[in-house]
Coordinates of C-alpha atoms in Angstrom, one line a residue:
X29 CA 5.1 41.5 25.0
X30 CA 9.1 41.8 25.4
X31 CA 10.6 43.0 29.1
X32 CA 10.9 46.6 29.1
X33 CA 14.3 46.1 28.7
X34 CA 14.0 44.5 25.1
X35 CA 11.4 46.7 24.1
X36 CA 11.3 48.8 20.8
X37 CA 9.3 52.3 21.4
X38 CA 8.3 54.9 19.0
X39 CA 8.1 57.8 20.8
X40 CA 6.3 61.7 19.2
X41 CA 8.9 64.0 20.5
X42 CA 6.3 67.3 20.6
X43 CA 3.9 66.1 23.0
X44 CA 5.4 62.5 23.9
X45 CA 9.0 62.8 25.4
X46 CA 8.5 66.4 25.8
X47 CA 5.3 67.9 28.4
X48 CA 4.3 70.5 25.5
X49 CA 3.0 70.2 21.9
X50 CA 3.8 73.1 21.1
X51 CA 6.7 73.4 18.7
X52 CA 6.6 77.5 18.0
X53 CA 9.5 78.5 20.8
X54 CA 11.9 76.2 19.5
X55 CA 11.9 77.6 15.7
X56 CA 11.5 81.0 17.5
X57 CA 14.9 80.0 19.6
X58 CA 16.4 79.4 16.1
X59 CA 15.6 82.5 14.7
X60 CA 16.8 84.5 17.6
X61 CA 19.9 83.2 18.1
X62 CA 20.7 81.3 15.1
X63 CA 19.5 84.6 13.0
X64 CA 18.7 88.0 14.3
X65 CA 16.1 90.2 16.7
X66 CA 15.1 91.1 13.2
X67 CA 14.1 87.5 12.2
X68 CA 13.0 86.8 15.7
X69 CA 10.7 89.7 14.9
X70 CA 9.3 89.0 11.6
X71 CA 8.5 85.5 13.1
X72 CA 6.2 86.3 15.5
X73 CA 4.5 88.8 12.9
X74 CA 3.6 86.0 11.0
X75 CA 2.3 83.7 14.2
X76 CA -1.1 84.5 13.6
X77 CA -1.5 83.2 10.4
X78 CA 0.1 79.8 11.7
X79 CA -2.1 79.7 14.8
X80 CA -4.7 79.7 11.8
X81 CA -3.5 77.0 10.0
X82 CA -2.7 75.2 12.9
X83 CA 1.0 75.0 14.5
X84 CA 1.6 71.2 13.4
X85 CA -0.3 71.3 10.7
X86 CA 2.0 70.7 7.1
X87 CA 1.1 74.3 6.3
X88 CA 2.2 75.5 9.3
X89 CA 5.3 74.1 9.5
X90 CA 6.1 75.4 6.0
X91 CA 5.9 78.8 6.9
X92 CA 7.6 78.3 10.3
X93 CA 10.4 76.6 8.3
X94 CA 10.8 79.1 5.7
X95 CA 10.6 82.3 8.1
X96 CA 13.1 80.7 10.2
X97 CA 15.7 79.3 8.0
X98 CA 15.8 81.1 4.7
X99 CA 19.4 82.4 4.5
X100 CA 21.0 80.6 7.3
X101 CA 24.2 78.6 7.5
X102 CA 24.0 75.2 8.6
X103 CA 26.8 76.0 11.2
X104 CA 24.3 78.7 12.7
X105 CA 21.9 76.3 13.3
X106 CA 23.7 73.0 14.3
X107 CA 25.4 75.9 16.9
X108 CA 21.7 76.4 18.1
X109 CA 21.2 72.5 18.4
X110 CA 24.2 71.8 20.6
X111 CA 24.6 74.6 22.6
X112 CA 20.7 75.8 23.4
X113 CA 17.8 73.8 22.3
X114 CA 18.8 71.3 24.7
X115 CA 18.5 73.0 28.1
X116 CA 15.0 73.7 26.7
X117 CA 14.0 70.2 25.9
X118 CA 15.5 68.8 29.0
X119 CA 13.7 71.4 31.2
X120 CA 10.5 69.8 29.7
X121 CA 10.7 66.2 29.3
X122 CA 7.7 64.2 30.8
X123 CA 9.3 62.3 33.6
X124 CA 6.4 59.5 33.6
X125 CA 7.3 58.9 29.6
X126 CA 10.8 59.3 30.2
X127 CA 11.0 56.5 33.0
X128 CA 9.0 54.2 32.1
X129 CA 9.0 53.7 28.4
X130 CA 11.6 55.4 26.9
X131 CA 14.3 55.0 29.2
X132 CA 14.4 51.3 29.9
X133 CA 13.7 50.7 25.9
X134 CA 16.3 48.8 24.0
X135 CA 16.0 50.5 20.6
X136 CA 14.2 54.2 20.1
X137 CA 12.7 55.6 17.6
X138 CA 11.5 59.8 17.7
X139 CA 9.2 61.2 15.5
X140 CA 9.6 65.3 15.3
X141 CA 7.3 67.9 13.3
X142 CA 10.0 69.7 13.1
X143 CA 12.9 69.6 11.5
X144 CA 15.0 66.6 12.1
X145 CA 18.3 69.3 12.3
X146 CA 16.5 70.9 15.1
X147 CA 15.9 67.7 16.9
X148 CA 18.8 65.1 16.2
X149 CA 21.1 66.5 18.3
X150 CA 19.2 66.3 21.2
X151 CA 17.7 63.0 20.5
X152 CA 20.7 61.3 19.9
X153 CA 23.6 62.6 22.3
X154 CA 21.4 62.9 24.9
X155 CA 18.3 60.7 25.1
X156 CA 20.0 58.0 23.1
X157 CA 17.9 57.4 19.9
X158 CA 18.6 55.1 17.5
X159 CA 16.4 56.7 14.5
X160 CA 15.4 60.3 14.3
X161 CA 12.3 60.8 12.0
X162 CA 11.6 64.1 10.4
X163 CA 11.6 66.9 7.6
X164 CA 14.5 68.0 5.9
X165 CA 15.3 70.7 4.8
X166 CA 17.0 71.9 1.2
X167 CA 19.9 73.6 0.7
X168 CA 22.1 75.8 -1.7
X169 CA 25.3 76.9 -2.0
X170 CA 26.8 80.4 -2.6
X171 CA 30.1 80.9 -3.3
X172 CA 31.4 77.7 -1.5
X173 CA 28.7 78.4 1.8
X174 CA 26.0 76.5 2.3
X175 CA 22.5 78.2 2.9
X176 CA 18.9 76.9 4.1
X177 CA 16.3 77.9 1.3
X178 CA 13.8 77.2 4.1
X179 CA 12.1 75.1 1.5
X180 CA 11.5 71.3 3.0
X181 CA 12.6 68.4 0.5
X182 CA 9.9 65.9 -0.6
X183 CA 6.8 66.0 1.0
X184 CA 7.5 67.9 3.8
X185 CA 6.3 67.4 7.2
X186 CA 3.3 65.5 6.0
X187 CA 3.4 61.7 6.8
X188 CA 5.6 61.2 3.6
X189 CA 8.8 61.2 5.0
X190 CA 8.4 60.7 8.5
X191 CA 6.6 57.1 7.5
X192 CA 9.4 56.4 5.1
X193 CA 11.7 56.4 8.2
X194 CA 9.2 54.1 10.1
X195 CA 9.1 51.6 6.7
X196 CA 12.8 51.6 6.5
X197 CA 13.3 51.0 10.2
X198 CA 10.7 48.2 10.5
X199 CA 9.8 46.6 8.0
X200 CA 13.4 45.8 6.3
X201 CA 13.5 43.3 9.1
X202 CA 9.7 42.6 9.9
X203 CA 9.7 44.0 13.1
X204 CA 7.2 45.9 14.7
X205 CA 7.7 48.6 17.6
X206 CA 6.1 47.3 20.8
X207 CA 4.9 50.4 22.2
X208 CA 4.2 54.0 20.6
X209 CA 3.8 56.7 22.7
X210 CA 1.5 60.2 21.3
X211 CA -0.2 62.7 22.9
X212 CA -4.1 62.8 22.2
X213 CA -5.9 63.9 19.3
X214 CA -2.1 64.0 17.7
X215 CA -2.0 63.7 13.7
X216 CA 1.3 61.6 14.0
X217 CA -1.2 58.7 15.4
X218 CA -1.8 57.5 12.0
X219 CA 2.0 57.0 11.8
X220 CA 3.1 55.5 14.8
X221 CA -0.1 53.1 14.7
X222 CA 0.5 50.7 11.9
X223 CA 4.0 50.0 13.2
X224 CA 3.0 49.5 16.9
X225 CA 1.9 46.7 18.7
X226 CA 0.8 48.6 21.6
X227 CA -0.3 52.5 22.0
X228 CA 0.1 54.6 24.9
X229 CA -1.8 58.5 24.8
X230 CA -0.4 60.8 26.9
X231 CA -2.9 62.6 29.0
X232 CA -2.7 66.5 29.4
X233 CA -3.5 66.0 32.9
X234 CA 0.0 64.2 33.4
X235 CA 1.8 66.5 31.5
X236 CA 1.2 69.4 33.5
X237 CA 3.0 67.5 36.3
X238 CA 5.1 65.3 35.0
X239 CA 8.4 67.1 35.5
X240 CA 11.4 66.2 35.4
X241 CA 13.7 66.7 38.0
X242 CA 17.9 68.1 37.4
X243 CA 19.2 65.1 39.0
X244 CA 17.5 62.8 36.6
X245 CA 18.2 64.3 33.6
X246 CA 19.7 62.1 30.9
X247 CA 23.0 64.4 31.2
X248 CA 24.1 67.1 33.1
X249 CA 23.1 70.3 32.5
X250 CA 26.1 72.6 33.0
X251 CA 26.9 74.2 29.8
X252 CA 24.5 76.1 27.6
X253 CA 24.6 79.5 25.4
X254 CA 22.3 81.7 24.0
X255 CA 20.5 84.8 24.9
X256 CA 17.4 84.2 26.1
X257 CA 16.6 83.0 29.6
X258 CA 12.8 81.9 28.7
X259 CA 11.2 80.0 26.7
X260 CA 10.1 82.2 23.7
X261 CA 6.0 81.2 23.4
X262 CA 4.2 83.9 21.3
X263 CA 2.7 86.2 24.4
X264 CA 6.5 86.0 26.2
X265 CA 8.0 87.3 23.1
X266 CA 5.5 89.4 22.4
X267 CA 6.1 91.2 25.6
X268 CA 9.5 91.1 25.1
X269 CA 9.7 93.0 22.8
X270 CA 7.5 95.8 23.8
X271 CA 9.7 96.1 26.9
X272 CA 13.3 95.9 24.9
X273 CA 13.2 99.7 24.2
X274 CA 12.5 100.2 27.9
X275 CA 14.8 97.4 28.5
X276 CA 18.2 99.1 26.6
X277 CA 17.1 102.5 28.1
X278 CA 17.1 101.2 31.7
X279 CA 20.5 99.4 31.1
X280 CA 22.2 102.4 29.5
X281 CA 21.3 104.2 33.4
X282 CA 22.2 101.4 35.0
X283 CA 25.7 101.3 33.9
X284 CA 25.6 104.8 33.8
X285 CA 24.5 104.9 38.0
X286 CA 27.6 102.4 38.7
X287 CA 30.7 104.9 36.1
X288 CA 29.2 108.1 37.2
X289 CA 27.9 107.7 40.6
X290 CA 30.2 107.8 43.8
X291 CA 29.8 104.3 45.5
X292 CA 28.4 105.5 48.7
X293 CA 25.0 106.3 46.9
X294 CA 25.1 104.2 43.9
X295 CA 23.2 101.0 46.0
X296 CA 20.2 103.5 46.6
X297 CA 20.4 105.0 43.0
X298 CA 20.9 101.4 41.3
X299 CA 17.8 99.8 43.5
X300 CA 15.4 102.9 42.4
X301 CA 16.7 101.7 39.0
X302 CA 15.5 98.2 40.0
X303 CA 18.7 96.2 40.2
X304 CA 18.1 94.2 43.2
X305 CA 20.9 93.7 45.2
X306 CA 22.3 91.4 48.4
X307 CA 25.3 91.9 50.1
X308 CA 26.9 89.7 53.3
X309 CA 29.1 89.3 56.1
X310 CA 31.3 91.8 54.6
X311 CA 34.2 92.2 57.2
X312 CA 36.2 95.5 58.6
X313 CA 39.4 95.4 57.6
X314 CA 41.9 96.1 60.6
X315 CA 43.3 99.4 61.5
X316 CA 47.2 99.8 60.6
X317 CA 48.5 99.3 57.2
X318 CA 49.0 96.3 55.6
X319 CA 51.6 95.3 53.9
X320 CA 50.0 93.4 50.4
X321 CA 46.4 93.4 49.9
X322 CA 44.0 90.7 50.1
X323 CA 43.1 88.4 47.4
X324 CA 39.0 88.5 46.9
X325 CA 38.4 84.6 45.4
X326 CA 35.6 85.4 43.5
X327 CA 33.1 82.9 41.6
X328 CA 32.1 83.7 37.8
X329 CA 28.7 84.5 36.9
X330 CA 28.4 87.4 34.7
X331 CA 31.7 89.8 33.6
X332 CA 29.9 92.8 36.2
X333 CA 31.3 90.5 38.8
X334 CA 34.1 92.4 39.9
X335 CA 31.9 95.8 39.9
X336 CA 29.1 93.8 42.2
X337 CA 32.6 93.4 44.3
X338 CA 33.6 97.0 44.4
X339 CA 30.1 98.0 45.2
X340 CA 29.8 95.9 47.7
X341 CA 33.3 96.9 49.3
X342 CA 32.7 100.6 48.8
X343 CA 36.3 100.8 47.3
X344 CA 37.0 100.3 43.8
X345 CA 39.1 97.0 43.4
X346 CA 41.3 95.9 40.8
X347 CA 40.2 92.6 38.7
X348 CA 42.0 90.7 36.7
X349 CA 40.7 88.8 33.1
X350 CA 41.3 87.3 30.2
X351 CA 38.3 87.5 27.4
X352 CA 36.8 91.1 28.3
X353 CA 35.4 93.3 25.2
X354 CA 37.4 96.3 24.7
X355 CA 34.2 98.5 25.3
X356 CA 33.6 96.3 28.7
X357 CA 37.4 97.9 29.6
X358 CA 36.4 101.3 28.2
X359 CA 33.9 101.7 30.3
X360 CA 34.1 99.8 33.3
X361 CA 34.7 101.9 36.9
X362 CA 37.6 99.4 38.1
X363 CA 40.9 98.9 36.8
X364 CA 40.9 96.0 34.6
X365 CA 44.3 93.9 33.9
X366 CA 44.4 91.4 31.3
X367 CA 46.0 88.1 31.7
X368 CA 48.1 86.0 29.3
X369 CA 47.9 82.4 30.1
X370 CA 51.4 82.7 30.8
X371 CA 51.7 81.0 33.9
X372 CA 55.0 83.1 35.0
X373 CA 54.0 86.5 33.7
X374 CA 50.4 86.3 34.9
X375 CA 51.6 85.6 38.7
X376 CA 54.5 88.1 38.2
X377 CA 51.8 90.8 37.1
X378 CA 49.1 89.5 40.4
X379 CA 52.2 89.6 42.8
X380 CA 52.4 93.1 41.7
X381 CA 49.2 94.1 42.3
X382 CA 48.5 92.5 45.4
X383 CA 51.6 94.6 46.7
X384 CA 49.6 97.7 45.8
X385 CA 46.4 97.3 47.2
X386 CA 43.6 94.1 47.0
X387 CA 42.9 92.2 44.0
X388 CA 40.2 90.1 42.7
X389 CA 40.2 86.9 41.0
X390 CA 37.8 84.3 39.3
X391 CA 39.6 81.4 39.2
X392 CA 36.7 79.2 37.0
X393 CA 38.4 81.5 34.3
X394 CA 35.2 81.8 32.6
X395 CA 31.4 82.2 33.6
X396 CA 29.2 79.4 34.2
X397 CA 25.1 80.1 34.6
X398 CA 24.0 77.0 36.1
X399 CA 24.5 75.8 40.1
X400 CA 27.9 74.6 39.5
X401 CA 31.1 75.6 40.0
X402 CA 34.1 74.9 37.5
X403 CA 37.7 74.0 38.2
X404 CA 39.6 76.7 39.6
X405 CA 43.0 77.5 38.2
X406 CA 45.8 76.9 41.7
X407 CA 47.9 79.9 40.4
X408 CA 45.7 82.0 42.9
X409 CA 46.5 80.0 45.7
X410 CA 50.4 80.3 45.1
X411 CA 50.3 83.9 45.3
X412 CA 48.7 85.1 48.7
X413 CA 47.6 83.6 51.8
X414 CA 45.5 86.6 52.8
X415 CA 42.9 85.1 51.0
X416 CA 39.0 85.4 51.2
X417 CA 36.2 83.7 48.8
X418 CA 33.5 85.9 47.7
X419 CA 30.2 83.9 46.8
X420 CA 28.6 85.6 43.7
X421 CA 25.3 84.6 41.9
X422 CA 22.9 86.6 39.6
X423 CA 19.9 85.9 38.4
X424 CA 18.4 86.8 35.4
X425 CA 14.5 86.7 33.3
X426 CA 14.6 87.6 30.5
X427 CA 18.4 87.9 28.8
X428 CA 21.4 86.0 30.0
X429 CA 24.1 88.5 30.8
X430 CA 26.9 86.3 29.1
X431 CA 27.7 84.4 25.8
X432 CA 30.3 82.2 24.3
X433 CA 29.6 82.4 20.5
X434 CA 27.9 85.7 20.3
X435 CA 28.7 89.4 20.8
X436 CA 30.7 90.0 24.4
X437 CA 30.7 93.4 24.4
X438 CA 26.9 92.7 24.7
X439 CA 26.9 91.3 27.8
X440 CA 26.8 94.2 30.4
X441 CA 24.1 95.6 28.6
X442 CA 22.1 92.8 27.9
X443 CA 22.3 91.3 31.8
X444 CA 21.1 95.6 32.9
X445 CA 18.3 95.1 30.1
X446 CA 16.9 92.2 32.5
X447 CA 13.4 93.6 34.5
X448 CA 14.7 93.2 37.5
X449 CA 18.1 91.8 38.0
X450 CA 19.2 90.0 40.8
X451 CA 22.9 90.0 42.5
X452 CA 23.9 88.3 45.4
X453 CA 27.8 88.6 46.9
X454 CA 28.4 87.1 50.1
X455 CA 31.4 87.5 51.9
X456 CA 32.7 84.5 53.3
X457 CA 36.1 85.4 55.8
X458 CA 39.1 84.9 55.7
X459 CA 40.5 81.3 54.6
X460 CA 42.4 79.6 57.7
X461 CA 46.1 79.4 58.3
X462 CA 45.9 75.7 58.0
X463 CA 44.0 75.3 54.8
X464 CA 46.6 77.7 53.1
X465 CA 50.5 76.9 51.6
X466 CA 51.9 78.7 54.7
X467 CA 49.7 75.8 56.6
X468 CA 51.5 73.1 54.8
X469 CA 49.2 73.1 51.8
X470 CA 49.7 72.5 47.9
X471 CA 48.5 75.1 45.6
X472 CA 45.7 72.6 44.3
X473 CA 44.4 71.5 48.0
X474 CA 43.9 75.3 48.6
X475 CA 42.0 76.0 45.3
X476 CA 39.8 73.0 46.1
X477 CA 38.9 73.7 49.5
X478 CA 38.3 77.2 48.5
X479 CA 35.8 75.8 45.2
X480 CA 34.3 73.5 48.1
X481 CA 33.3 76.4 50.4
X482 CA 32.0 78.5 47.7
X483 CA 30.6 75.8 46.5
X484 CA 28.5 74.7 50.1
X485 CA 27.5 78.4 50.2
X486 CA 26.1 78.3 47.0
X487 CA 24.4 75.6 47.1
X488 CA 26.1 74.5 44.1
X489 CA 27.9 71.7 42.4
X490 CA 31.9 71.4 42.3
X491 CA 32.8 70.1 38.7
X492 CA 36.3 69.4 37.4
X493 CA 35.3 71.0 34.0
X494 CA 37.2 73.9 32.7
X495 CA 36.7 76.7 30.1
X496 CA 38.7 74.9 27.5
X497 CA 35.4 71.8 28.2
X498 CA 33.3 74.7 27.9
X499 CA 34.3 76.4 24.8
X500 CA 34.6 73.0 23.1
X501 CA 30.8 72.3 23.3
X502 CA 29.0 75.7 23.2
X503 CA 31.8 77.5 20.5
X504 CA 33.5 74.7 19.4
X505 CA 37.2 76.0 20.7
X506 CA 39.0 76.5 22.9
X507 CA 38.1 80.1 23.7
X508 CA 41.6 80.8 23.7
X509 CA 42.1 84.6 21.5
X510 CA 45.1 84.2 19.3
X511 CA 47.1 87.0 17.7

């Protein structure tokens, strides 16, 4: 037997490299945000009868498949592949497989029952794969777009075309893999075990676990889109969607509470609402008038951020941004002014603003949901040194309160359709003469002590990615609105 170093491993993806077996969230993860609630919907109507035929089984799959993909562009769902699936996958590798036989493995080889466009992605950016073995699925075109006929080519999911991959990749040469890794009582046995010299069955016990921690995943995970914050197993979309009805009434009051209600009893009307929410070391501002206002540095989670501000400051607060809905300017409480990415009219405008009152500003320049923080933008820094960061974090269950290829005028509501969101905004003081350009300081020292501080409250990450880095992966732009 090779070093693990010169090894060859054929590895089941469902059940092998990943803690689970189950492969039912990830089509319904497709069909929700790839397709519709609608298709989402329709889906899970029809889990029963693929419970009954087993949820691996080739009949199965057919009928996950076709439920799934009928009708969609490719683009939808290679958007689903990059941007989404991964988070999930990586949130559920088995760390034991992942260590010790995959990881040190000179050439890879995944089997997946599902398919291969849902997997490939993943497999192959990520965790490195050389082959990617699975169905394929056909396609037809309609007025020059390509659509899925959820119909699978060949033989389906059935050992037919997964084994062809396995001939092709071993025997052209001779070869056999050295060590194929399945999980117990698996149909894909039969295909791993005449190309293996050695097999390794995954134990349930392990698997339960066997989790792997953020700081050894294979890459960062910063960036990610989609809706839902869960994974979507039958029961959790099941109750999902009995509570959505409940869900978009509660949000509609919620955002009504914080247009309608004066701010002094908003925080006792909004927590009997069940928004749960933290506020600290908020400061007294000094008797006597001030001559400009203070610049709130802000962090970016959701686009309510300047309203959790406001609410927390008991004065309404103007906020500046860039990519905000025109309902989200309709009906937000603040006064909202949109900037241009023109360097020179975008500090002129601030500079006015400040002289009127406070201001707030998320210099990340877009939201991020993970514990990191992105570059910020030194523009801020080269306009005020009354400065103070704000540390803002929400947290979320159910829906993730903001999106880079879908709807953005959904995002209020679907963050106030959450059970129970969370929102934390801690105030952290004034930054100090000496870490500021009347200290001495350039505009980009300032913005990075200022990401570091918010950063060390947060508990989070400082990255020196920016929205164009984000845009690029999850939307593929640069997020940039042109005329």
């Amino acid at each position: 037997m090779p070093s693990a170093a010169d090894r060859t491993v054929v590895c089941d993806f469902h059940g092998g490299l990943l803690r689970s077996t189950g492969i039912f969230p990830y089509f319904m993860l497709v069909a929700f945000e790839g397709g519709s609630l609608l298709r989402a919907l329709v889906l899970l109507c029809f889990f029963p009868l693929v419970w009954i035929l087993g949820e691996r089984s080739d009949a199965g799959v057919r009928v996950m498949t076709f439920v799934t993909f009928v009708g969609l562009r490719p683009r939808d769902t290679d958007l689903v592949a990059r941007a989404i699936l991964p988070k999930f996958y990586m949130e559920r590798l088995h760390a034991q497989v992942y260590d010790h036989l995959w990881l040190p493995a000179k050439r890879k080889v995944a089997l997946t029952s599902t398919p291969r466009v849902m997997a490939e992605c993943f497999l192959k950016e990520y965790m490195a794969a050389n082959v990617v073995a699975g169905c394929e699925l056909q396609m037809v075109e309609v007025g020059r777009v390509w659509y899925f006929t959820g119909l699978l080519c060949g033989t389906g999911p059935g050992p037919g075309l997964r084994q062809k991959t396995l001939r092709e990749a071993f025997e052209a040469d001779g070869n056999m893999a050295d060590v194929g890794v399945v999980r117990g009582s698996n149909p894909l046995d039969q295909l791993c075990a005449p190309y293996c010299k050695e097999l390794y069955v995954v134990s349930w016990e392990s698997a339960k676990t066997a989790r792997l921690p953020r700081e050894r995943y294979p890459k960062p995970l910063i960036f990610h889109d989609g809706r839902l914050a869960f994974l979507p197993t039958a029961p959790a979309m099941l109750a999902f969607f009995l509570f959505l009805p409940l869900g978009f009434i509660l949000s509609v009051i919620r955002i009504s509470i914080g247009i309608v209600l004066p701010y002094n009893i908003s925080f006792a009307a909004s927590a009997l609402a069940g928004v749960c929410f933290r506020t600290s070391g908020r400061r007294v501002q000094e008797a006597g008038a001030k001559r400009r206002g203070v610049l709130f540095v802000c962090t970016h989670r959701t686009l309510v951020d300047p309203i959790m501000l406001t609410a927390a400051l008991q004065k309404p607060v103007p906020a500046v941004t860039y990519s905000l809905s025109r309902l989200s300017e309709i009906i937000a409480p603040i006064k909202t002014v949109r900037l241009t990415r023109d360097r020179d009219h975008d500090a002129a405008m601030m500079s006015r603003l400040l002289e009127q009152g406070d201001l707030a500003v998320c210099p990340e320049g877009t939201t991020c949901r993970e514990p990191y923080l992105l570059r910020f933008s030194p523009l801020f820094a080269e306009l005020a040194d009354d400065m103070e960061p704000v540390a803002l974090d929400a947290q979320v269950t159910s829906l993730y309160g903001t999106t880079a290829s879908g709807h953005k005028w959904l995002d209020p509501l679907a963050f106030f359709a959450n059970p129970v969101p969370a929102y934390r905004v801690e105030f952290l003081g004034p930054v100090p003469r000496d870490q500021t350009r009347a200290g001495g300081r350039t505009s980009a020292e300032v913005a990075n002590w200022v990401q570091r501080r918010l950063g060390e409250a947060l508990g989070f990450e400082c990255t020196g990615l920016s929205r164009r880095d984000k845009y690029i992966m999850l939307a593929g732009n640069d997020g940039v609105v042109r005329k």
